[in-house]
Amino acid sequence: MRIVRFKYNDEVKYGVLDMDSISEIKGDVFGKFKTGKNRYNISEVTLLAPAAPSKIVCVGKNYREHALEMGEGIPEEPTLFLKPPTAVINPGDGIIYPDMSQRVDYEGELAVVIKEACKNVPPEDIPRYILGYTCGNDVTARDLQKKDIQWTRGKSFDTFCPLGPWIETELNPDNLKIQTYLNGELKQSSSTAMMITPVYELISFMSRVMTLMPGDVVMTGTPAGIGPMQKGDTVEVVIEGIGKLKNYVL
């Protein structure tokens, strides 16, 4: 099932996407819900980021090749950091290039949307806490990240977390093809099977640190091939079984 969050006549709604038709959801998308009678064509709505998280919990260097391209060793355990909810933007929105940075990079990632409060959950139980999966872009001001050592400023600018286009609920995250294109040129190409810490283990680890709340987003790391974007560029994150997230640099 593909769950979309969308705007119609200035109202924000959730729906289930089937081909080009959206059936509006009645009830709690993170609990019990059903589809109602209201239907919309995807062409007459504005697709929004499929989640409105209280926090975005991210992991650095979770693909071996990416850790090596950064000139650093393989982490002994996941390296966690946060993005603020103000970083989230919708499919098709513009990534704003901040004046204080001279290098802004794309980082295509598999993003996980949490379904219910998750604290101290073992890996084997994690699937019941997941609503589904979407595409994410962990946009990074690389020069500021290196300058600051800690990563908050370089990762947290408004517009630095594009998400979408929808949540795919029926997906095994262990071996998905993940690609990033810049202006139509393939820049990143890997599989989630190459993660150092797989998805369920990663979320379990995070849940031992903090409570993950319904709607929170977990970013699972980026493969090798990161690189800079320029104003006017188009960046697309494509993940097998989900779809394509497309944004522009302003």
PDB file of C-alpha atoms in Angstrom:
ATOM      1  CA  MET A   1       0.000   0.000   0.000  1.00  0.00           C
ATOM      2  CA  ARG A   2       1.204   3.490  -0.849  1.00  0.00           C
ATOM      3  CA  ILE A   3       0.207   6.181   1.641  1.00  0.00           C
ATOM      4  CA  VAL A   4       0.346   9.786   0.482  1.00  0.00           C
ATOM      5  CA  ARG A   5       0.098  13.019   2.421  1.00  0.00           C
ATOM      6  CA  PHE A   6      -1.357  15.745   0.243  1.00  0.00           C
ATOM      7  CA  LYS A   7      -3.002  19.142   0.123  1.00  0.00           C
ATOM      8  CA  TYR A   8      -6.359  19.741  -1.529  1.00  0.00           C
ATOM      9  CA  ASN A   9      -8.140  23.119  -1.294  1.00  0.00           C
ATOM     10  CA  ASP A  10      -5.679  24.157   1.439  1.00  0.00           C
ATOM     11  CA  GLU A  11      -6.531  21.092   3.544  1.00  0.00           C
ATOM     12  CA  VAL A  12      -3.854  18.542   4.447  1.00  0.00           C
ATOM     13  CA  LYS A  13      -5.054  14.954   4.132  1.00  0.00           C
ATOM     14  CA  TYR A  14      -3.740  11.393   4.042  1.00  0.00           C
ATOM     15  CA  GLY A  15      -4.772   8.954   1.346  1.00  0.00           C
ATOM     16  CA  VAL A  16      -4.038   5.626  -0.294  1.00  0.00           C
ATOM     17  CA  LEU A  17      -2.628   5.859  -3.820  1.00  0.00           C
ATOM     18  CA  ASP A  18      -3.720   3.353  -6.455  1.00  0.00           C
ATOM     19  CA  MET A  19      -2.349   4.166  -9.901  1.00  0.00           C
ATOM     20  CA  ASP A  20      -3.346   7.866 -10.298  1.00  0.00           C
ATOM     21  CA  SER A  21      -6.267   7.737  -7.864  1.00  0.00           C
ATOM     22  CA  ILE A  22      -6.080   8.743  -4.202  1.00  0.00           C
ATOM     23  CA  SER A  23      -8.683   7.453  -1.730  1.00  0.00           C
ATOM     24  CA  GLU A  24      -8.871   9.701   1.325  1.00  0.00           C
ATOM     25  CA  ILE A  25      -8.053   8.049   4.654  1.00  0.00           C
ATOM     26  CA  LYS A  26     -10.543   8.217   7.509  1.00  0.00           C
ATOM     27  CA  GLY A  27      -9.060   7.646  10.961  1.00  0.00           C
ATOM     28  CA  ASP A  28      -5.499   7.668  12.259  1.00  0.00           C
ATOM     29  CA  VAL A  29      -2.862   6.800   9.680  1.00  0.00           C
ATOM     30  CA  PHE A  30      -0.621   5.670  12.550  1.00  0.00           C
ATOM     31  CA  GLY A  31      -3.381   3.545  14.071  1.00  0.00           C
ATOM     32  CA  LYS A  32      -6.685   2.284  12.744  1.00  0.00           C
ATOM     33  CA  PHE A  33      -8.016   3.761   9.519  1.00  0.00           C
ATOM     34  CA  LYS A  34     -10.051   2.993   6.453  1.00  0.00           C
ATOM     35  CA  THR A  35     -10.502   4.661   3.105  1.00  0.00           C
ATOM     36  CA  GLY A  36     -13.554   6.856   2.636  1.00  0.00           C
ATOM     37  CA  LYS A  37     -15.632   7.788  -0.375  1.00  0.00           C
ATOM     38  CA  ASN A  38     -13.654  10.904  -1.306  1.00  0.00           C
ATOM     39  CA  ARG A  39     -11.297  10.304  -4.217  1.00  0.00           C
ATOM     40  CA  TYR A  40      -8.859  12.581  -6.006  1.00  0.00           C
ATOM     41  CA  ASN A  41      -6.717  12.348  -9.092  1.00  0.00           C
ATOM     42  CA  ILE A  42      -3.058  12.786  -8.252  1.00  0.00           C
ATOM     43  CA  SER A  43      -2.906  15.613 -10.815  1.00  0.00           C
ATOM     44  CA  GLU A  44      -5.359  17.762  -8.810  1.00  0.00           C
ATOM     45  CA  VAL A  45      -3.528  17.622  -5.473  1.00  0.00           C
ATOM     46  CA  THR A  46      -0.162  18.761  -4.166  1.00  0.00           C
ATOM     47  CA  LEU A  47       1.940  15.931  -2.801  1.00  0.00           C
ATOM     48  CA  LEU A  48       3.533  16.780   0.538  1.00  0.00           C
ATOM     49  CA  ALA A  49       6.352  15.137   2.438  1.00  0.00           C
ATOM     50  CA  PRO A  50       4.668  11.887   3.524  1.00  0.00           C
ATOM     51  CA  ALA A  51       5.462  12.487   7.212  1.00  0.00           C
ATOM     52  CA  ALA A  52       5.581  15.493   9.547  1.00  0.00           C
ATOM     53  CA  PRO A  53       8.116  14.208  12.090  1.00  0.00           C
ATOM     54  CA  SER A  54       8.870  15.539  15.550  1.00  0.00           C
ATOM     55  CA  LYS A  55      12.479  14.629  14.766  1.00  0.00           C
ATOM     56  CA  ILE A  56      14.587  13.056  12.033  1.00  0.00           C
ATOM     57  CA  VAL A  57      17.114  10.588  13.419  1.00  0.00           C
ATOM     58  CA  CYS A  58      20.038   9.949  11.086  1.00  0.00           C
ATOM     59  CA  VAL A  59      23.102   7.748  10.923  1.00  0.00           C
ATOM     60  CA  GLY A  60      26.456   8.646   9.435  1.00  0.00           C
ATOM     61  CA  LYS A  61      28.779   6.316   7.547  1.00  0.00           C
ATOM     62  CA  ASN A  62      26.414   3.327   7.435  1.00  0.00           C
ATOM     63  CA  TYR A  63      27.712   2.077   4.068  1.00  0.00           C
ATOM     64  CA  ARG A  64      31.274   0.753   4.066  1.00  0.00           C
ATOM     65  CA  GLU A  65      32.223   2.413   0.757  1.00  0.00           C
ATOM     66  CA  HIS A  66      30.919   5.795   1.929  1.00  0.00           C
ATOM     67  CA  ALA A  67      32.912   5.596   5.162  1.00  0.00           C
ATOM     68  CA  LEU A  68      36.025   4.883   3.105  1.00  0.00           C
ATOM     69  CA  GLU A  69      35.386   7.711   0.622  1.00  0.00           C
ATOM     70  CA  MET A  70      35.140  10.095   3.600  1.00  0.00           C
ATOM     71  CA  GLY A  71      38.651   9.002   4.567  1.00  0.00           C
ATOM     72  CA  GLU A  72      37.523   7.517   7.847  1.00  0.00           C
ATOM     73  CA  GLY A  73      37.400   4.032   9.316  1.00  0.00           C
ATOM     74  CA  ILE A  74      34.373   1.796   9.746  1.00  0.00           C
ATOM     75  CA  PRO A  75      32.410   2.860  12.865  1.00  0.00           C
ATOM     76  CA  GLU A  76      32.269   0.332  15.693  1.00  0.00           C
ATOM     77  CA  GLU A  77      28.634   1.304  16.315  1.00  0.00           C
ATOM     78  CA  PRO A  78      26.146   3.609  14.553  1.00  0.00           C
ATOM     79  CA  THR A  79      27.039   7.310  14.546  1.00  0.00           C
ATOM     80  CA  LEU A  80      23.777   9.137  15.240  1.00  0.00           C
ATOM     81  CA  PHE A  81      22.755  12.736  14.634  1.00  0.00           C
ATOM     82  CA  LEU A  82      19.509  14.682  14.294  1.00  0.00           C
ATOM     83  CA  LYS A  83      17.894  16.939  11.748  1.00  0.00           C
ATOM     84  CA  PRO A  84      15.161  19.351  12.863  1.00  0.00           C
ATOM     85  CA  PRO A  85      11.614  19.028  11.477  1.00  0.00           C
ATOM     86  CA  THR A  86      12.057  22.452   9.828  1.00  0.00           C
ATOM     87  CA  ALA A  87      14.509  20.792   7.398  1.00  0.00           C
ATOM     88  CA  VAL A  88      11.714  18.744   5.782  1.00  0.00           C
ATOM     89  CA  ILE A  89      10.467  19.740   2.326  1.00  0.00           C
ATOM     90  CA  ASN A  90       8.056  18.189  -0.154  1.00  0.00           C
ATOM     91  CA  PRO A  91       8.692  16.400  -3.437  1.00  0.00           C
ATOM     92  CA  GLY A  92       9.375  19.023  -6.081  1.00  0.00           C
ATOM     93  CA  ASP A  93      10.313  21.741  -3.598  1.00  0.00           C
ATOM     94  CA  GLY A  94      13.534  23.710  -3.797  1.00  0.00           C
ATOM     95  CA  ILE A  95      16.625  23.036  -1.704  1.00  0.00           C
ATOM     96  CA  ILE A  96      17.910  26.453  -0.682  1.00  0.00           C
ATOM     97  CA  TYR A  97      21.670  26.862  -0.962  1.00  0.00           C
ATOM     98  CA  PRO A  98      22.748  28.722   2.210  1.00  0.00           C
ATOM     99  CA  ASP A  99      24.939  31.777   1.788  1.00  0.00           C
ATOM    100  CA  MET A 100      27.372  30.659   4.498  1.00  0.00           C
ATOM    101  CA  SER A 101      28.287  27.426   2.660  1.00  0.00           C
ATOM    102  CA  GLN A 102      30.512  26.913  -0.354  1.00  0.00           C
ATOM    103  CA  ARG A 103      29.699  23.209  -0.825  1.00  0.00           C
ATOM    104  CA  VAL A 104      26.293  21.559  -0.491  1.00  0.00           C
ATOM    105  CA  ASP A 105      26.091  17.800  -1.165  1.00  0.00           C
ATOM    106  CA  TYR A 106      23.310  15.346  -2.026  1.00  0.00           C
ATOM    107  CA  GLU A 107      23.001  12.134   0.005  1.00  0.00           C
ATOM    108  CA  GLY A 108      20.302   9.754  -1.248  1.00  0.00           C
ATOM    109  CA  GLU A 109      18.915   7.542   1.516  1.00  0.00           C
ATOM    110  CA  LEU A 110      16.213   5.055   2.429  1.00  0.00           C
ATOM    111  CA  ALA A 111      13.955   6.743   4.988  1.00  0.00           C
ATOM    112  CA  VAL A 112      11.762   4.887   7.487  1.00  0.00           C
ATOM    113  CA  VAL A 113       8.534   6.298   8.950  1.00  0.00           C
ATOM    114  CA  ILE A 114       7.773   5.146  12.498  1.00  0.00           C
ATOM    115  CA  LYS A 115       4.235   3.899  13.246  1.00  0.00           C
ATOM    116  CA  GLU A 116       4.079   3.808  17.046  1.00  0.00           C
ATOM    117  CA  ALA A 117       6.163   4.822  20.051  1.00  0.00           C
ATOM    118  CA  CYS A 118       9.346   2.744  19.960  1.00  0.00           C
ATOM    119  CA  LYS A 119      11.618   2.426  22.991  1.00  0.00           C
ATOM    120  CA  ASN A 120      14.058  -0.369  23.867  1.00  0.00           C
ATOM    121  CA  VAL A 121      12.730  -2.645  21.130  1.00  0.00           C
ATOM    122  CA  PRO A 122      14.813  -5.656  19.994  1.00  0.00           C
ATOM    123  CA  PRO A 123      15.594  -5.917  16.261  1.00  0.00           C
ATOM    124  CA  GLU A 124      13.245  -8.856  15.658  1.00  0.00           C
ATOM    125  CA  ASP A 125      10.261  -6.800  16.895  1.00  0.00           C
ATOM    126  CA  ILE A 126      11.047  -3.607  14.966  1.00  0.00           C
ATOM    127  CA  PRO A 127       8.854  -4.339  11.874  1.00  0.00           C
ATOM    128  CA  ARG A 128       5.630  -3.826  13.854  1.00  0.00           C
ATOM    129  CA  TYR A 129       6.804  -0.302  14.745  1.00  0.00           C
ATOM    130  CA  ILE A 130       7.326   0.710  11.101  1.00  0.00           C
ATOM    131  CA  LEU A 131       4.584   2.326   9.039  1.00  0.00           C
ATOM    132  CA  GLY A 132       6.634   2.135   5.856  1.00  0.00           C
ATOM    133  CA  TYR A 133       9.462   3.476   3.734  1.00  0.00           C
ATOM    134  CA  THR A 134      10.119   6.497   1.548  1.00  0.00           C
ATOM    135  CA  CYS A 135      12.980   8.264  -0.251  1.00  0.00           C
ATOM    136  CA  GLY A 136      15.086  10.852   1.535  1.00  0.00           C
ATOM    137  CA  ASN A 137      17.923  13.231   0.776  1.00  0.00           C
ATOM    138  CA  ASP A 138      20.233  14.060   3.678  1.00  0.00           C
ATOM    139  CA  VAL A 139      21.411  17.359   2.188  1.00  0.00           C
ATOM    140  CA  THR A 140      24.684  18.443   3.791  1.00  0.00           C
ATOM    141  CA  ALA A 141      26.762  21.627   3.840  1.00  0.00           C
ATOM    142  CA  ARG A 142      29.968  19.623   3.650  1.00  0.00           C
ATOM    143  CA  ASP A 143      32.378  22.479   4.341  1.00  0.00           C
ATOM    144  CA  LEU A 144      30.500  23.474   7.485  1.00  0.00           C
ATOM    145  CA  GLN A 145      30.250  19.859   8.641  1.00  0.00           C
ATOM    146  CA  LYS A 146      34.047  19.540   8.445  1.00  0.00           C
ATOM    147  CA  LYS A 147      34.641  22.963   9.972  1.00  0.00           C
ATOM    148  CA  ASP A 148      32.400  22.363  12.987  1.00  0.00           C
ATOM    149  CA  ILE A 149      33.455  18.733  13.628  1.00  0.00           C
ATOM    150  CA  GLN A 150      30.013  18.037  15.096  1.00  0.00           C
ATOM    151  CA  TRP A 151      27.367  18.011  12.390  1.00  0.00           C
ATOM    152  CA  THR A 152      24.389  20.065  13.570  1.00  0.00           C
ATOM    153  CA  ARG A 153      24.871  23.191  11.459  1.00  0.00           C
ATOM    154  CA  GLY A 154      25.932  21.382   8.288  1.00  0.00           C
ATOM    155  CA  LYS A 155      22.890  19.074   8.374  1.00  0.00           C
ATOM    156  CA  SER A 156      20.131  21.313   9.728  1.00  0.00           C
ATOM    157  CA  PHE A 157      19.425  24.184   7.342  1.00  0.00           C
ATOM    158  CA  ASP A 158      15.814  24.657   6.335  1.00  0.00           C
ATOM    159  CA  THR A 159      15.075  22.542   3.207  1.00  0.00           C
ATOM    160  CA  PHE A 160      17.914  20.069   3.952  1.00  0.00           C
ATOM    161  CA  CYS A 161      15.630  17.019   4.276  1.00  0.00           C
ATOM    162  CA  PRO A 162      13.506  16.349   1.166  1.00  0.00           C
ATOM    163  CA  LEU A 163      11.166  13.376   1.693  1.00  0.00           C
ATOM    164  CA  GLY A 164       8.763  11.511  -0.595  1.00  0.00           C
ATOM    165  CA  PRO A 165       6.960  10.917  -2.744  1.00  0.00           C
ATOM    166  CA  TRP A 166       4.917   8.515  -0.569  1.00  0.00           C
ATOM    167  CA  ILE A 167       5.179   5.799   2.086  1.00  0.00           C
ATOM    168  CA  GLU A 168       5.392   2.234   0.817  1.00  0.00           C
ATOM    169  CA  THR A 169       4.084  -0.056   3.571  1.00  0.00           C
ATOM    170  CA  GLU A 170       4.816  -3.461   2.041  1.00  0.00           C
ATOM    171  CA  LEU A 171       8.553  -3.621   1.542  1.00  0.00           C
ATOM    172  CA  ASN A 172      11.539  -5.600   2.775  1.00  0.00           C
ATOM    173  CA  PRO A 173      14.324  -3.053   3.376  1.00  0.00           C
ATOM    174  CA  ASP A 174      17.212  -5.515   3.351  1.00  0.00           C
ATOM    175  CA  ASN A 175      18.129  -5.538  -0.355  1.00  0.00           C
ATOM    176  CA  LEU A 176      16.797  -2.550  -2.275  1.00  0.00           C
ATOM    177  CA  LYS A 177      18.535  -0.825  -5.169  1.00  0.00           C
ATOM    178  CA  ILE A 178      19.209   2.829  -4.292  1.00  0.00           C
ATOM    179  CA  GLN A 179      20.368   5.457  -6.788  1.00  0.00           C
ATOM    180  CA  THR A 180      20.903   9.213  -6.913  1.00  0.00           C
ATOM    181  CA  TYR A 181      20.933  11.252 -10.113  1.00  0.00           C
ATOM    182  CA  LEU A 182      22.239  14.799 -10.528  1.00  0.00           C
ATOM    183  CA  ASN A 183      20.914  16.529 -13.640  1.00  0.00           C
ATOM    184  CA  GLY A 184      20.115  13.091 -15.050  1.00  0.00           C
ATOM    185  CA  GLU A 185      23.603  11.667 -14.435  1.00  0.00           C
ATOM    186  CA  LEU A 186      23.894   8.651 -12.151  1.00  0.00           C
ATOM    187  CA  LYS A 187      26.030   9.553  -9.120  1.00  0.00           C
ATOM    188  CA  GLN A 188      25.163   6.974  -6.474  1.00  0.00           C
ATOM    189  CA  SER A 189      24.240   3.347  -7.091  1.00  0.00           C
ATOM    190  CA  SER A 190      24.185   0.672  -4.413  1.00  0.00           C
ATOM    191  CA  SER A 191      21.948  -1.656  -2.441  1.00  0.00           C
ATOM    192  CA  THR A 192      20.653  -1.441   1.095  1.00  0.00           C
ATOM    193  CA  ALA A 193      22.226  -4.888   1.513  1.00  0.00           C
ATOM    194  CA  MET A 194      25.531  -2.992   1.753  1.00  0.00           C
ATOM    195  CA  MET A 195      24.563  -1.246   5.002  1.00  0.00           C
ATOM    196  CA  ILE A 196      26.955  -1.822   7.903  1.00  0.00           C
ATOM    197  CA  THR A 197      24.035  -1.851  10.361  1.00  0.00           C
ATOM    198  CA  PRO A 198      20.813  -3.144   8.728  1.00  0.00           C
ATOM    199  CA  VAL A 199      17.546  -1.260   9.137  1.00  0.00           C
ATOM    200  CA  TYR A 200      15.968  -3.257  11.972  1.00  0.00           C
ATOM    201  CA  GLU A 201      19.182  -3.346  13.993  1.00  0.00           C
ATOM    202  CA  LEU A 202      19.699   0.379  13.388  1.00  0.00           C
ATOM    203  CA  ILE A 203      16.227   1.351  14.625  1.00  0.00           C
ATOM    204  CA  SER A 204      16.601  -0.949  17.619  1.00  0.00           C
ATOM    205  CA  PHE A 205      19.883   0.793  18.484  1.00  0.00           C
ATOM    206  CA  MET A 206      18.231   4.216  18.169  1.00  0.00           C
ATOM    207  CA  SER A 207      15.339   3.100  20.391  1.00  0.00           C
ATOM    208  CA  ARG A 208      17.825   2.323  23.163  1.00  0.00           C
ATOM    209  CA  VAL A 209      18.893   5.977  23.054  1.00  0.00           C
ATOM    210  CA  MET A 210      15.603   7.826  22.548  1.00  0.00           C
ATOM    211  CA  THR A 211      11.906   7.163  22.111  1.00  0.00           C
ATOM    212  CA  LEU A 212      10.905   7.223  18.452  1.00  0.00           C
ATOM    213  CA  MET A 213       7.412   8.674  18.099  1.00  0.00           C
ATOM    214  CA  PRO A 214       4.692   8.079  15.481  1.00  0.00           C
ATOM    215  CA  GLY A 215       5.612  10.009  12.344  1.00  0.00           C
ATOM    216  CA  ASP A 216       9.285  10.301  13.218  1.00  0.00           C
ATOM    217  CA  VAL A 217      11.663   9.598  10.346  1.00  0.00           C
ATOM    218  CA  VAL A 218      14.795   7.458  10.462  1.00  0.00           C
ATOM    219  CA  MET A 219      17.398   8.138   7.775  1.00  0.00           C
ATOM    220  CA  THR A 220      19.472   5.011   7.248  1.00  0.00           C
ATOM    221  CA  GLY A 221      22.678   6.375   5.704  1.00  0.00           C
ATOM    222  CA  THR A 222      23.956   7.083   2.213  1.00  0.00           C
ATOM    223  CA  PRO A 223      26.064   4.936  -0.123  1.00  0.00           C
ATOM    224  CA  ALA A 224      29.283   6.027  -1.814  1.00  0.00           C
ATOM    225  CA  GLY A 225      29.209   8.640  -4.553  1.00  0.00           C
ATOM    226  CA  ILE A 226      28.298  11.791  -2.637  1.00  0.00           C
ATOM    227  CA  GLY A 227      29.106  15.062  -4.338  1.00  0.00           C
ATOM    228  CA  PRO A 228      28.276  18.753  -4.600  1.00  0.00           C
ATOM    229  CA  MET A 229      25.182  20.385  -6.034  1.00  0.00           C
ATOM    230  CA  GLN A 230      24.971  23.838  -7.580  1.00  0.00           C
ATOM    231  CA  LYS A 231      22.168  26.345  -7.850  1.00  0.00           C
ATOM    232  CA  GLY A 232      19.934  25.310 -10.734  1.00  0.00           C
ATOM    233  CA  ASP A 233      20.669  21.590 -10.374  1.00  0.00           C
ATOM    234  CA  THR A 234      18.069  18.837 -10.246  1.00  0.00           C
ATOM    235  CA  VAL A 235      18.589  15.921  -7.844  1.00  0.00           C
ATOM    236  CA  GLU A 236      16.611  12.665  -7.885  1.00  0.00           C
ATOM    237  CA  VAL A 237      16.682   9.817  -5.359  1.00  0.00           C
ATOM    238  CA  VAL A 238      15.305   6.553  -6.764  1.00  0.00           C
ATOM    239  CA  ILE A 239      14.695   3.509  -4.562  1.00  0.00           C
ATOM    240  CA  GLU A 240      13.475   0.129  -5.759  1.00  0.00           C
ATOM    241  CA  GLY A 241       9.910  -0.614  -4.702  1.00  0.00           C
ATOM    242  CA  ILE A 242       9.223   2.983  -3.680  1.00  0.00           C
ATOM    243  CA  GLY A 243       9.726   5.453  -6.512  1.00  0.00           C
ATOM    244  CA  LYS A 244      11.468   8.748  -7.234  1.00  0.00           C
ATOM    245  CA  LEU A 245      12.017  11.860  -5.111  1.00  0.00           C
ATOM    246  CA  LYS A 246      12.861  14.891  -7.239  1.00  0.00           C
ATOM    247  CA  ASN A 247      13.977  18.309  -5.989  1.00  0.00           C
ATOM    248  CA  TYR A 248      15.757  21.392  -7.273  1.00  0.00           C
ATOM    249  CA  VAL A 249      18.558  23.557  -5.895  1.00  0.00           C
ATOM    250  CA  LEU A 250      17.732  27.234  -5.524  1.00  0.00           C
TER     251      LEU A 250
END
